Short mmCIF file of C-alpha atoms in Angstrom, two decimals:
data_model
loop_
_atom_site.label_atom_id
_atom_site.label_comp_id
_atom_site.label_asym_id
_atom_site.label_seq_id
_atom_site.Cartn_x
_atom_site.Cartn_y
_atom_site.Cartn_z
CA GLY S 1 -9.45 -2.49 -7.67
CA LYS S 2 -7.85 0.56 -6.20
CA LEU S 3 -5.69 0.22 -3.12
CA ASP S 4 -6.51 3.79 -2.10
CA ALA S 5 -10.04 3.08 -0.91
CA ASP S 6 -11.10 6.69 -0.26
CA GLY S 7 -9.32 8.11 -3.33
CA ASP S 8 -7.32 10.71 -1.40
CA GLY S 9 -4.01 9.81 -3.06
CA ALA S 10 -2.58 8.22 0.09
CA LEU S 11 -2.74 4.77 1.62
CA THR S 12 -3.62 4.30 5.26
CA LYS S 13 -2.57 1.23 7.22
CA SER S 14 -6.13 -0.11 7.11
CA GLU S 15 -6.32 0.35 3.32
CA LEU S 16 -3.04 -1.52 2.94
CA GLU S 17 -4.22 -4.29 5.26
CA LYS S 18 -7.39 -4.74 3.20
CA ALA S 19 -5.39 -4.91 -0.03
CA VAL S 20 -2.81 -7.34 1.33
CA THR S 21 -5.36 -9.65 2.94
CA ALA S 22 -7.49 -9.57 -0.22
CA ALA S 23 -4.41 -10.70 -2.14
CA GLY S 24 -3.93 -13.61 0.27
CA GLY S 25 -1.47 -12.00 2.69
CA THR S 26 -1.79 -11.51 6.44
CA ALA S 27 -2.52 -8.36 8.41
CA ALA S 28 0.84 -8.86 10.12
CA SER S 29 2.67 -8.80 6.78
CA ALA S 30 0.66 -5.73 5.80
CA ASP S 31 1.75 -4.00 9.02
CA ALA S 32 5.38 -4.93 8.35
CA LEU S 33 5.14 -3.60 4.80
CA TYR S 34 3.46 -0.44 6.03
CA THR S 35 6.29 0.16 8.48
CA GLN S 36 8.72 -0.04 5.55
CA LEU S 37 6.59 2.26 3.40
CA ASP S 38 6.08 4.82 6.17
CA PRO S 39 9.44 5.02 8.01
CA ASP S 40 8.57 8.45 9.42
CA ASN S 41 5.29 7.08 10.83
CA THR S 42 3.21 9.80 9.19
CA GLY S 43 0.13 7.56 9.13
CA SER S 44 -0.28 7.62 5.36
CA VAL S 45 1.75 6.54 2.35
CA SER S 46 1.55 8.35 -0.99
CA GLN S 47 0.91 6.33 -4.12
CA SER S 48 4.42 7.21 -5.31
CA GLN S 49 5.98 5.99 -2.04
CA PHE S 50 3.98 2.80 -2.38
CA GLY S 51 5.00 2.27 -5.99
CA ALA S 52 8.66 2.91 -5.19
CA ASN S 53 8.71 0.52 -2.22
CA PHE S 54 6.29 -2.26 -3.06
CA PRO S 55 8.08 -5.61 -3.41
CA ARG S 56 8.53 -6.88 -6.96
CA PRO S 57 6.25 -9.95 -6.60
CA GLY S 58 3.40 -7.54 -5.97
CA GLN S 59 4.19 -5.45 -9.03
CA ALA S 60 1.01 -6.62 -10.79
CA LEU S 61 -0.99 -5.36 -7.83
CA ALA S 62 0.79 -1.99 -7.94
CA SER S 63 0.39 -1.60 -11.70
CA THR S 64 -3.29 -2.51 -11.46
CA ALA S 65 -3.74 0.24 -8.89
CA SER S 66 -1.94 2.87 -10.96
CA SER S 67 -3.80 2.06 -14.19
CA ASP S 68 -7.17 2.11 -12.39
CA THR S 69 -7.51 5.90 -12.22
#
């Protein structure tokens, strides 16, 4: 499935939380990841920011998202 639930090319914190919890993570870990992805606190993370910053163990998740266009 796509991480970017509304298809606007950016991830919101709630979209990231849904993806992380669906993959077996916690909302707290999603929030921590989001803080890393969005250091300027803009409220959204582009797909390219996400791909550049997502931890390697989640690479399958990231590649699934990018191939699911």
